[in-house]
CSV table of N, CA, C and O in Angstrom, one decimal:
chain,number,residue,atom,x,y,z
S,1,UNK,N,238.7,102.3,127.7
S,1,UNK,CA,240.2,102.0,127.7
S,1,UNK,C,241.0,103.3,127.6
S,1,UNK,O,242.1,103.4,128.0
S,2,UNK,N,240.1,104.6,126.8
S,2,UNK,CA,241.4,105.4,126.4
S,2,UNK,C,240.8,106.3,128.1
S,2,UNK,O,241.7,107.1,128.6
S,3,UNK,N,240.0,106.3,128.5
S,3,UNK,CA,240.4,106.8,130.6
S,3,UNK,C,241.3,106.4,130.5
S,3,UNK,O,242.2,106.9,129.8
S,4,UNK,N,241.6,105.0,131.4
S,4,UNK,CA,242.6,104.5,131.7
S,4,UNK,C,243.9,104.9,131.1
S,4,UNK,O,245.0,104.9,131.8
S,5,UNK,N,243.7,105.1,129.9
S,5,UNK,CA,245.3,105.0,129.1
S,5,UNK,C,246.0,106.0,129.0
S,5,UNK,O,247.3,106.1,128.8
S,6,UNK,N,244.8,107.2,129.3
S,6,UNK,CA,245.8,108.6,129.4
S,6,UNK,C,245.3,109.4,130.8
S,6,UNK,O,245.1,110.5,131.2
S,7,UNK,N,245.1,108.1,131.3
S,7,UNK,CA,245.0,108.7,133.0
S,7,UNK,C,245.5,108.4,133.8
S,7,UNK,O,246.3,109.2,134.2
S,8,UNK,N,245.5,107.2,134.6
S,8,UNK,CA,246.1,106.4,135.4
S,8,UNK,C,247.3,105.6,134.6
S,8,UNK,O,247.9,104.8,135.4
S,9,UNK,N,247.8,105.6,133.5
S,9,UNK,CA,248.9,104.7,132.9
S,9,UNK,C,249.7,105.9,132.5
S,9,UNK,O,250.9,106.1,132.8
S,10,UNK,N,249.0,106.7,131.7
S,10,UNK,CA,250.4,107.3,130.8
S,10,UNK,C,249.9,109.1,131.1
S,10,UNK,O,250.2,109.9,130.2
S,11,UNK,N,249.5,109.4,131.9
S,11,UNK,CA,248.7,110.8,132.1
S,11,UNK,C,250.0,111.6,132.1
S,11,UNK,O,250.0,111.8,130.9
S,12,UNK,N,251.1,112.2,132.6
S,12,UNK,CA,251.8,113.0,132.7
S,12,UNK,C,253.0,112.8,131.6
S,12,UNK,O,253.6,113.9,131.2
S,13,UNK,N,253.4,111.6,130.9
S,13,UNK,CA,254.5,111.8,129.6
S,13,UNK,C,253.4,112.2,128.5
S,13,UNK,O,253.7,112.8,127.5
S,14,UNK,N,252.2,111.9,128.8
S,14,UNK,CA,251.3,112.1,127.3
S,14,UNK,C,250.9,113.6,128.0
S,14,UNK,O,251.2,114.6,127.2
S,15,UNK,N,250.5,113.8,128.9
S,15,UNK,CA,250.5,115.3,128.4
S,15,UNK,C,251.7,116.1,128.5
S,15,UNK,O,251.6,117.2,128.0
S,16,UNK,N,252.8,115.9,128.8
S,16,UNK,CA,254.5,116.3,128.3
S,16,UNK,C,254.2,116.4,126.9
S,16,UNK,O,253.8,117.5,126.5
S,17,UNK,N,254.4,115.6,126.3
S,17,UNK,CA,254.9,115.2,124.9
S,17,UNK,C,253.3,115.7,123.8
S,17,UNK,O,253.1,115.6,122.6
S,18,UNK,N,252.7,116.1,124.5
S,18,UNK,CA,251.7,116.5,123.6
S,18,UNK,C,250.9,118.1,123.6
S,18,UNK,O,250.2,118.7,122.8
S,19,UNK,N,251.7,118.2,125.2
S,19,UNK,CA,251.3,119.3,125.2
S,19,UNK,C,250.1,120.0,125.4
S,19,UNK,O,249.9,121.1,125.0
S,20,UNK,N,249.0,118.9,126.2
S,20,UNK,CA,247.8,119.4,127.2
S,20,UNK,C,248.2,119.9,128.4
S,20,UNK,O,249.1,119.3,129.1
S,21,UNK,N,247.6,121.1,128.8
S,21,UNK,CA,247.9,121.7,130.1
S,21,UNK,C,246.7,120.5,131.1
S,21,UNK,O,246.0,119.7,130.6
S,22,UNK,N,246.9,120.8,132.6
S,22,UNK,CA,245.6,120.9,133.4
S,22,UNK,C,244.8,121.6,132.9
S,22,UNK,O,243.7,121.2,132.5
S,23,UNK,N,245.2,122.7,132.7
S,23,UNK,CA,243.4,123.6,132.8
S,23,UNK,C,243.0,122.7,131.4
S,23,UNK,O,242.0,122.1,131.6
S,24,UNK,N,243.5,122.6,130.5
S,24,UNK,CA,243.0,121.8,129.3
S,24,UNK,C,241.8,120.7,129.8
S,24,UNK,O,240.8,120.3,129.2
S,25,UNK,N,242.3,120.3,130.7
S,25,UNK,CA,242.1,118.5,131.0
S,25,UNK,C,240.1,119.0,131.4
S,25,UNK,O,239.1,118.3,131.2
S,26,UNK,N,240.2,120.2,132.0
S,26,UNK,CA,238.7,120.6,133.3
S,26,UNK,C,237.9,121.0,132.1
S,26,UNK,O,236.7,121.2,132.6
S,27,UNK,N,237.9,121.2,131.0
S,27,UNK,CA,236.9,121.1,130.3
S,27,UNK,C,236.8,120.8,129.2
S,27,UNK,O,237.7,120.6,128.4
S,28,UNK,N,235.2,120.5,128.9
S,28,UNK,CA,234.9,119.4,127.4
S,28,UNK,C,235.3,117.8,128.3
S,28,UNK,O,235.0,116.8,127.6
S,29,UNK,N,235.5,117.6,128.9
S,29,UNK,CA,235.2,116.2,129.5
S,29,UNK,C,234.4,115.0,128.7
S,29,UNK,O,234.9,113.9,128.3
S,30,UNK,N,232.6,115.9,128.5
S,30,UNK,CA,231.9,115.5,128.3
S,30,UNK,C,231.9,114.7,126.8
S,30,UNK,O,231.7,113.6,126.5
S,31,UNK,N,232.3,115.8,125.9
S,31,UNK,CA,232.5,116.1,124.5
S,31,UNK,C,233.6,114.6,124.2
S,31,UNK,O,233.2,113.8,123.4
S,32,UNK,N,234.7,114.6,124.9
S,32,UNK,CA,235.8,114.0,124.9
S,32,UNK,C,235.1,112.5,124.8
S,32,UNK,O,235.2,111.8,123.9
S,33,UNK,N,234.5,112.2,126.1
S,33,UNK,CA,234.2,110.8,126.2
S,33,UNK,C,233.1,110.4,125.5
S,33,UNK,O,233.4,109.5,124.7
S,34,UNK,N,231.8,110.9,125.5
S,34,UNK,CA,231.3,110.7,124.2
S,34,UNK,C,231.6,110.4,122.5
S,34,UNK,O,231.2,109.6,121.6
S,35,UNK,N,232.5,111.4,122.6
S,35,UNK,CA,232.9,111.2,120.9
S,35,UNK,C,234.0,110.2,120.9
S,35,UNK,O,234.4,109.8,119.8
S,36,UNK,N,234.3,109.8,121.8
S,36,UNK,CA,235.6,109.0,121.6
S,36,UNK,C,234.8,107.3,121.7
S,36,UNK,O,235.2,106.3,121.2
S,37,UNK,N,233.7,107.5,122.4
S,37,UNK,CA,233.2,106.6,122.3
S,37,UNK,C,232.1,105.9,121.0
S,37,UNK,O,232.0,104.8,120.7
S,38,UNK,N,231.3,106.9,120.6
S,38,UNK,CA,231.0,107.3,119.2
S,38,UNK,C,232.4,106.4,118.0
S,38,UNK,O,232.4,105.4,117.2
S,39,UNK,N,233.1,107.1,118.4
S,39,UNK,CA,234.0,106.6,117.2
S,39,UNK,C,234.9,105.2,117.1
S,39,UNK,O,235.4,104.5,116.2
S,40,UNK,N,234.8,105.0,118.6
S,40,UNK,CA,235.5,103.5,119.6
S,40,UNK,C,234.1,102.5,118.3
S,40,UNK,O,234.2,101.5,117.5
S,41,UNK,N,233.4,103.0,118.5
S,41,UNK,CA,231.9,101.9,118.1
S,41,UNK,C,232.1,101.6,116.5
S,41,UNK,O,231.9,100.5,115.9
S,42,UNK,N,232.7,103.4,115.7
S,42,UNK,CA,232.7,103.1,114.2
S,42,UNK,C,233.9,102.1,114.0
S,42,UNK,O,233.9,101.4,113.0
S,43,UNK,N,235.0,102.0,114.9
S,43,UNK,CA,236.1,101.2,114.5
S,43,UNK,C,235.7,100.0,114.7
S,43,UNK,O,235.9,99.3,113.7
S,44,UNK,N,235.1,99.3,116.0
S,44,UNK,CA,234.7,97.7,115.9
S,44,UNK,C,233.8,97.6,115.3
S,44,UNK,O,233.5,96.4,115.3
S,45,UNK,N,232.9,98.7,114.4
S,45,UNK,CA,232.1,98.0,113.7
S,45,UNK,C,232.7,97.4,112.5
S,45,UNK,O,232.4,96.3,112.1
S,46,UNK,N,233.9,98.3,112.0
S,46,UNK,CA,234.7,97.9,110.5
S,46,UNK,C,235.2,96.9,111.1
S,46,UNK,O,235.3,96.0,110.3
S,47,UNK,N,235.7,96.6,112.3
S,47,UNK,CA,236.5,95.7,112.4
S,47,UNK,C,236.0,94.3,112.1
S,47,UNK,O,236.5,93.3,111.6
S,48,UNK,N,234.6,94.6,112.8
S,48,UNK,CA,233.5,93.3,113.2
S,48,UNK,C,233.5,92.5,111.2
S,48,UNK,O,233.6,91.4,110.6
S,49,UNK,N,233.4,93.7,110.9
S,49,UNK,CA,233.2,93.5,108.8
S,49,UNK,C,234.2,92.4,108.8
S,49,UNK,O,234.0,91.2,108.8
S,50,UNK,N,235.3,93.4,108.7
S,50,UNK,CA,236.7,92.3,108.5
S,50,UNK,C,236.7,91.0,108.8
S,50,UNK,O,236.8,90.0,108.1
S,51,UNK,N,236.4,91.2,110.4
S,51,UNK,CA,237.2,89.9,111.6
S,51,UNK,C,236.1,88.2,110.6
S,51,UNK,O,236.5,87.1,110.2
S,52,UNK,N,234.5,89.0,110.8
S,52,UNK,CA,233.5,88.4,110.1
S,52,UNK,C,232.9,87.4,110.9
S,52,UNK,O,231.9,87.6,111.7
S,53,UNK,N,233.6,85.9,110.8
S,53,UNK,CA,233.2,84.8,112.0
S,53,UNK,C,234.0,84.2,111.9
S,53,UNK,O,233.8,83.0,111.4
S,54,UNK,N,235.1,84.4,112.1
S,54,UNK,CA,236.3,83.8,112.0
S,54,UNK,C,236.8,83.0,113.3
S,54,UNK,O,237.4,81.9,113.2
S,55,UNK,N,236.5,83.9,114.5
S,55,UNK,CA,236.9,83.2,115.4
S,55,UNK,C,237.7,84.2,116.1
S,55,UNK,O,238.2,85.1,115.5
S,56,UNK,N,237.8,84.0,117.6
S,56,UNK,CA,239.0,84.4,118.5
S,56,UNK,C,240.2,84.1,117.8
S,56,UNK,O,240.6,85.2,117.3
S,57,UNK,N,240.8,83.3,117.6
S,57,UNK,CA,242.4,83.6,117.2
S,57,UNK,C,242.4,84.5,116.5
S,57,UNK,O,243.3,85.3,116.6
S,58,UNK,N,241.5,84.7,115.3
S,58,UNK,CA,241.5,85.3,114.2
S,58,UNK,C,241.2,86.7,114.5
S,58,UNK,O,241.7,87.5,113.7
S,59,UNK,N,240.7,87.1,115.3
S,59,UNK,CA,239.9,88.5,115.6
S,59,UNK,C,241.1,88.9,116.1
S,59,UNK,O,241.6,90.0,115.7
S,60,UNK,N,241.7,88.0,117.4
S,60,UNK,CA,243.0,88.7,118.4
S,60,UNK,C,244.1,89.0,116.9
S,60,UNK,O,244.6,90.1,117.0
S,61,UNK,N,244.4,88.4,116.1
S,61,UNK,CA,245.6,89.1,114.7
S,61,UNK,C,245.0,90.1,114.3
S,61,UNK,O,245.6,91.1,114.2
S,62,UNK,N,243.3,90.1,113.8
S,62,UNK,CA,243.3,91.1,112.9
S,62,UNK,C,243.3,92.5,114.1
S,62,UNK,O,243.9,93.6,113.9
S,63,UNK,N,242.7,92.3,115.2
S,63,UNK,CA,242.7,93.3,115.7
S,63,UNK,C,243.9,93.9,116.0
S,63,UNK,O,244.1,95.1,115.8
S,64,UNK,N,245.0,93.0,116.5
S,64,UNK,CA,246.6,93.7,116.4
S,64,UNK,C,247.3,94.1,115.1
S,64,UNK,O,248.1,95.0,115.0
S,65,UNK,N,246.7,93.1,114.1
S,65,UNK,CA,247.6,94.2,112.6
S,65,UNK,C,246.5,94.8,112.4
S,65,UNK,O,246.7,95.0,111.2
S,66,UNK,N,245.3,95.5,112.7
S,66,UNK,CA,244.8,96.6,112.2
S,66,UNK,C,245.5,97.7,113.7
S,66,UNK,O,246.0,98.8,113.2
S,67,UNK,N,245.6,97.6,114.6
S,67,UNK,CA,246.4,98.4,114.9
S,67,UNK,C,247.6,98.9,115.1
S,67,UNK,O,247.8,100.0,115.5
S,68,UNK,N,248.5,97.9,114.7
S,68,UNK,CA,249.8,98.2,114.4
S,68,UNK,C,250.7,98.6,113.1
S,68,UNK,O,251.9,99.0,113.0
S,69,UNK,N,249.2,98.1,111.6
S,69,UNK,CA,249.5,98.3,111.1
S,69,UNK,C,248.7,99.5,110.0
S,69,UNK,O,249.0,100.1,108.9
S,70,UNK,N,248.0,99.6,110.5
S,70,UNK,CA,246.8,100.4,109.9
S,70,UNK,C,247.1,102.1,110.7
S,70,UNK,O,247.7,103.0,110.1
S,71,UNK,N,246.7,102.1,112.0
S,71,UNK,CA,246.9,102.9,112.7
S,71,UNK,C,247.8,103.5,113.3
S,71,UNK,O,248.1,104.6,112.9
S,72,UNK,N,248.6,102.8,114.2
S,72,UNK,CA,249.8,103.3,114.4
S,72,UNK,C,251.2,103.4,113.7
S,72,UNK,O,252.3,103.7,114.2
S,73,UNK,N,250.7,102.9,112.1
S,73,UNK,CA,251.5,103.0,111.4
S,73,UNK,C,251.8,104.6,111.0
S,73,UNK,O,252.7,105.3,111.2
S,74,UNK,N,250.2,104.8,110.3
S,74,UNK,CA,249.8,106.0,109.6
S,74,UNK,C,250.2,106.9,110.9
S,74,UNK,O,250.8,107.9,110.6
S,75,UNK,N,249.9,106.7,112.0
S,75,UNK,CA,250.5,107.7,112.9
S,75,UNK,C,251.5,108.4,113.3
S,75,UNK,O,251.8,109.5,113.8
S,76,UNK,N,252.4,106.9,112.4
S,76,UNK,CA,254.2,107.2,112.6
S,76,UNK,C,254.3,108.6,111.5
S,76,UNK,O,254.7,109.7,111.6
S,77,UNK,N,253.7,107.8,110.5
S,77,UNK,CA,254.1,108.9,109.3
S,77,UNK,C,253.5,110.5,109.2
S,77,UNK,O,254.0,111.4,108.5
S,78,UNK,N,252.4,110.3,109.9
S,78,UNK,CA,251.9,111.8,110.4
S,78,UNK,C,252.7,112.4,111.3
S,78,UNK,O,253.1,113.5,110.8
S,79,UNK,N,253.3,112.0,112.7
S,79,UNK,CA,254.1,111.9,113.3
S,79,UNK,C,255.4,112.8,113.2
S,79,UNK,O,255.5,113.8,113.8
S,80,UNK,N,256.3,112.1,112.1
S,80,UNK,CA,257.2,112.6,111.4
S,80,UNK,C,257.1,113.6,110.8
S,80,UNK,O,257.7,114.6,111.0
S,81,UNK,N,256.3,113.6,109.9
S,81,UNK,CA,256.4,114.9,109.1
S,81,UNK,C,256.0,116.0,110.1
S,81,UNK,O,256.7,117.0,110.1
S,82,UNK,N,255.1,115.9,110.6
S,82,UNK,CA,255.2,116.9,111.9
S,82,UNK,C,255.7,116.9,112.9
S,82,UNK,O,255.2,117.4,113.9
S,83,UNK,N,257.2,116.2,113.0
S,83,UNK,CA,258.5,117.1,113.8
S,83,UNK,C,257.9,116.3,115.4
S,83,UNK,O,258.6,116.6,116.3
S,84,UNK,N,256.5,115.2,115.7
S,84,UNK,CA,256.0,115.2,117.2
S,84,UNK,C,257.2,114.0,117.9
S,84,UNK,O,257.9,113.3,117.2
S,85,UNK,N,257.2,114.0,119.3
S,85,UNK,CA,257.8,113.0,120.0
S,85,UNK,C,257.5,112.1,119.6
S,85,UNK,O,256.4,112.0,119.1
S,86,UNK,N,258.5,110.8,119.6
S,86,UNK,CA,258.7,109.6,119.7
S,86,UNK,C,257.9,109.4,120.8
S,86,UNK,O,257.1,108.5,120.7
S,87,UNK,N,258.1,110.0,121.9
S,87,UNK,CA,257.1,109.5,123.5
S,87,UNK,C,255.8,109.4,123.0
S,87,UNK,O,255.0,108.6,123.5
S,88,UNK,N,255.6,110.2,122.0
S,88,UNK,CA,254.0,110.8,122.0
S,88,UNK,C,253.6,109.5,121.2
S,88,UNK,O,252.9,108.7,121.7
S,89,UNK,N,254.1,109.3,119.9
S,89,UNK,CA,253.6,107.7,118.9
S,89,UNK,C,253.6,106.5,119.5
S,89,UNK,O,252.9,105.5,119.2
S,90,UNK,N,254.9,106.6,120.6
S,90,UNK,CA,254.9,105.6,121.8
S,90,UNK,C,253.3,105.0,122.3
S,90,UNK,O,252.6,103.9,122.2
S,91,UNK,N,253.2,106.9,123.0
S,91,UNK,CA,252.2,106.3,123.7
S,91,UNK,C,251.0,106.5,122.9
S,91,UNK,O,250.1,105.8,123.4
S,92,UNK,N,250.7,106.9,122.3
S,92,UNK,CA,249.4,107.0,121.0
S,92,UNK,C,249.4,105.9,120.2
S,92,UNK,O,248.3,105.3,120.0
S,93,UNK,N,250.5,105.4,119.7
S,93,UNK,CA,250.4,104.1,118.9
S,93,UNK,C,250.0,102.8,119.8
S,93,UNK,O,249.0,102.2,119.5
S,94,UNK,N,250.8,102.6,120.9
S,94,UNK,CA,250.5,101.5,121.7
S,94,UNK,C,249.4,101.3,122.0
S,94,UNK,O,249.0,100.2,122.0
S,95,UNK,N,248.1,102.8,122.5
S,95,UNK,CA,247.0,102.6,123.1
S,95,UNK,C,246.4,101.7,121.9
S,95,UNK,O,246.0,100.5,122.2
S,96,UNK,N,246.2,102.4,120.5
S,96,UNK,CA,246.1,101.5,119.2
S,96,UNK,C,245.9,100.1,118.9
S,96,UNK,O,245.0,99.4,118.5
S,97,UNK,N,247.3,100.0,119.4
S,97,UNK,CA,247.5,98.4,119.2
S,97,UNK,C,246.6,97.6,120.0
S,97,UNK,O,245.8,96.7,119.7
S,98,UNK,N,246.8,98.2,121.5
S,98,UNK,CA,245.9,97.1,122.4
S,98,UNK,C,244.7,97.6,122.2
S,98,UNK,O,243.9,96.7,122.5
S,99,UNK,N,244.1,98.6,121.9
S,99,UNK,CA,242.7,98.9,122.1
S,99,UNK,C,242.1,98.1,120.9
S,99,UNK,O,241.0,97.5,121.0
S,100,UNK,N,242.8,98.2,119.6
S,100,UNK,CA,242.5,96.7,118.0
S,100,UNK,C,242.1,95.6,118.2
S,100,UNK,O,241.1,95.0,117.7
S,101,UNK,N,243.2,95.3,119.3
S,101,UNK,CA,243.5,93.7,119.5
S,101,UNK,C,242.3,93.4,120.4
S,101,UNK,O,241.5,92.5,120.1
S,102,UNK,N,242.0,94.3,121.7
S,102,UNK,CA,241.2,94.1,122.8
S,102,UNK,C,239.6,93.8,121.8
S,102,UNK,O,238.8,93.0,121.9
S,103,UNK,N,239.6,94.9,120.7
S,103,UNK,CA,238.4,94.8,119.9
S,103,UNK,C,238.3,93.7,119.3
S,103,UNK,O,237.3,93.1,118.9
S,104,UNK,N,239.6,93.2,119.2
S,104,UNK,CA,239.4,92.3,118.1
S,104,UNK,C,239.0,90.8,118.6
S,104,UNK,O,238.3,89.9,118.2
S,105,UNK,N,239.9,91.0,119.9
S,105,UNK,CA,239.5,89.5,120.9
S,105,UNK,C,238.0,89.5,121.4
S,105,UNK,O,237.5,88.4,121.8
S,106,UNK,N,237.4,90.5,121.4
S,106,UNK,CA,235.9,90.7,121.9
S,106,UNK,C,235.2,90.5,120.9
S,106,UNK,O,234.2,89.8,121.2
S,107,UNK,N,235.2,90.9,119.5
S,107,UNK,CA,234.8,90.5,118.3
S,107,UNK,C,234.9,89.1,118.2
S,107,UNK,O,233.9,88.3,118.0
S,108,UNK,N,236.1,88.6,118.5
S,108,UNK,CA,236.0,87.4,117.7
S,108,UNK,C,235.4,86.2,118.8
S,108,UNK,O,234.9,85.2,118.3
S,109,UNK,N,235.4,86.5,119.9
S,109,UNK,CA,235.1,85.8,121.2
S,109,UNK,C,233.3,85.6,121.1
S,109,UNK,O,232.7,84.7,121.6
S,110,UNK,N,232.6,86.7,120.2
S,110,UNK,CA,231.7,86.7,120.1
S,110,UNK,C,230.9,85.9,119.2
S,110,UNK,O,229.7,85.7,119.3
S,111,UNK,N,231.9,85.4,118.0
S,111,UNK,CA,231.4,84.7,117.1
S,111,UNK,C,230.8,83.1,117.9
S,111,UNK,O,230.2,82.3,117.3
């Protein structure tokens, strides 16, 4: 999801507002997608803890308030204190929300 999200959806305001060049983008690729995927795994696993066997409806809430409330909350407030765009928590927070929710609907879809 996070290709997609900072490639073909939001690729040129997120790197505006964040301040990756091109040449940035041509290396570590590798590094990038692996570890993001690594860590994609440690989040649905806590999530999976949480969600438990609750169910799809249940999984689709917890996975949107752990991202809206958990993550892109704490983001705001990192955010802020470090002076970053509103574009940037925009688009960093939002990926959050739906990538929770998406976990959370697949979590709970699974029970």
């Amino acid at each position: 999801m996070g290709g997609l999200w900072y490639s073909l959806l939001f690729a040129r305001p997120w790197q505006r507002a964040a301040g990756v060049t091109d040449d940035q983008l041509k290396t570590g690729t590798a590094r990038v997608f692996l570890g993001s995927l690594i860590l994609a795994l440690v989040m649905a696993l806590s999530l999976a803890a949480f969600i438990g066997s609750n169910g799809l409806a249940f999984g689709v809430f917890a996975g949107f308030a752990a991202g809206a409330t958990f993550v892109a909350a704490a983001f705001g407030v990192n955010y802020l204190f470090e002076r970053r765009s509103p574009v940037l928590f925009l688009i960093n927070g939002s990926y959050n929300v739906v990538s929770f929710t998406t976990m959370g609907a697949i979590i709970g879809a699974l029970q």
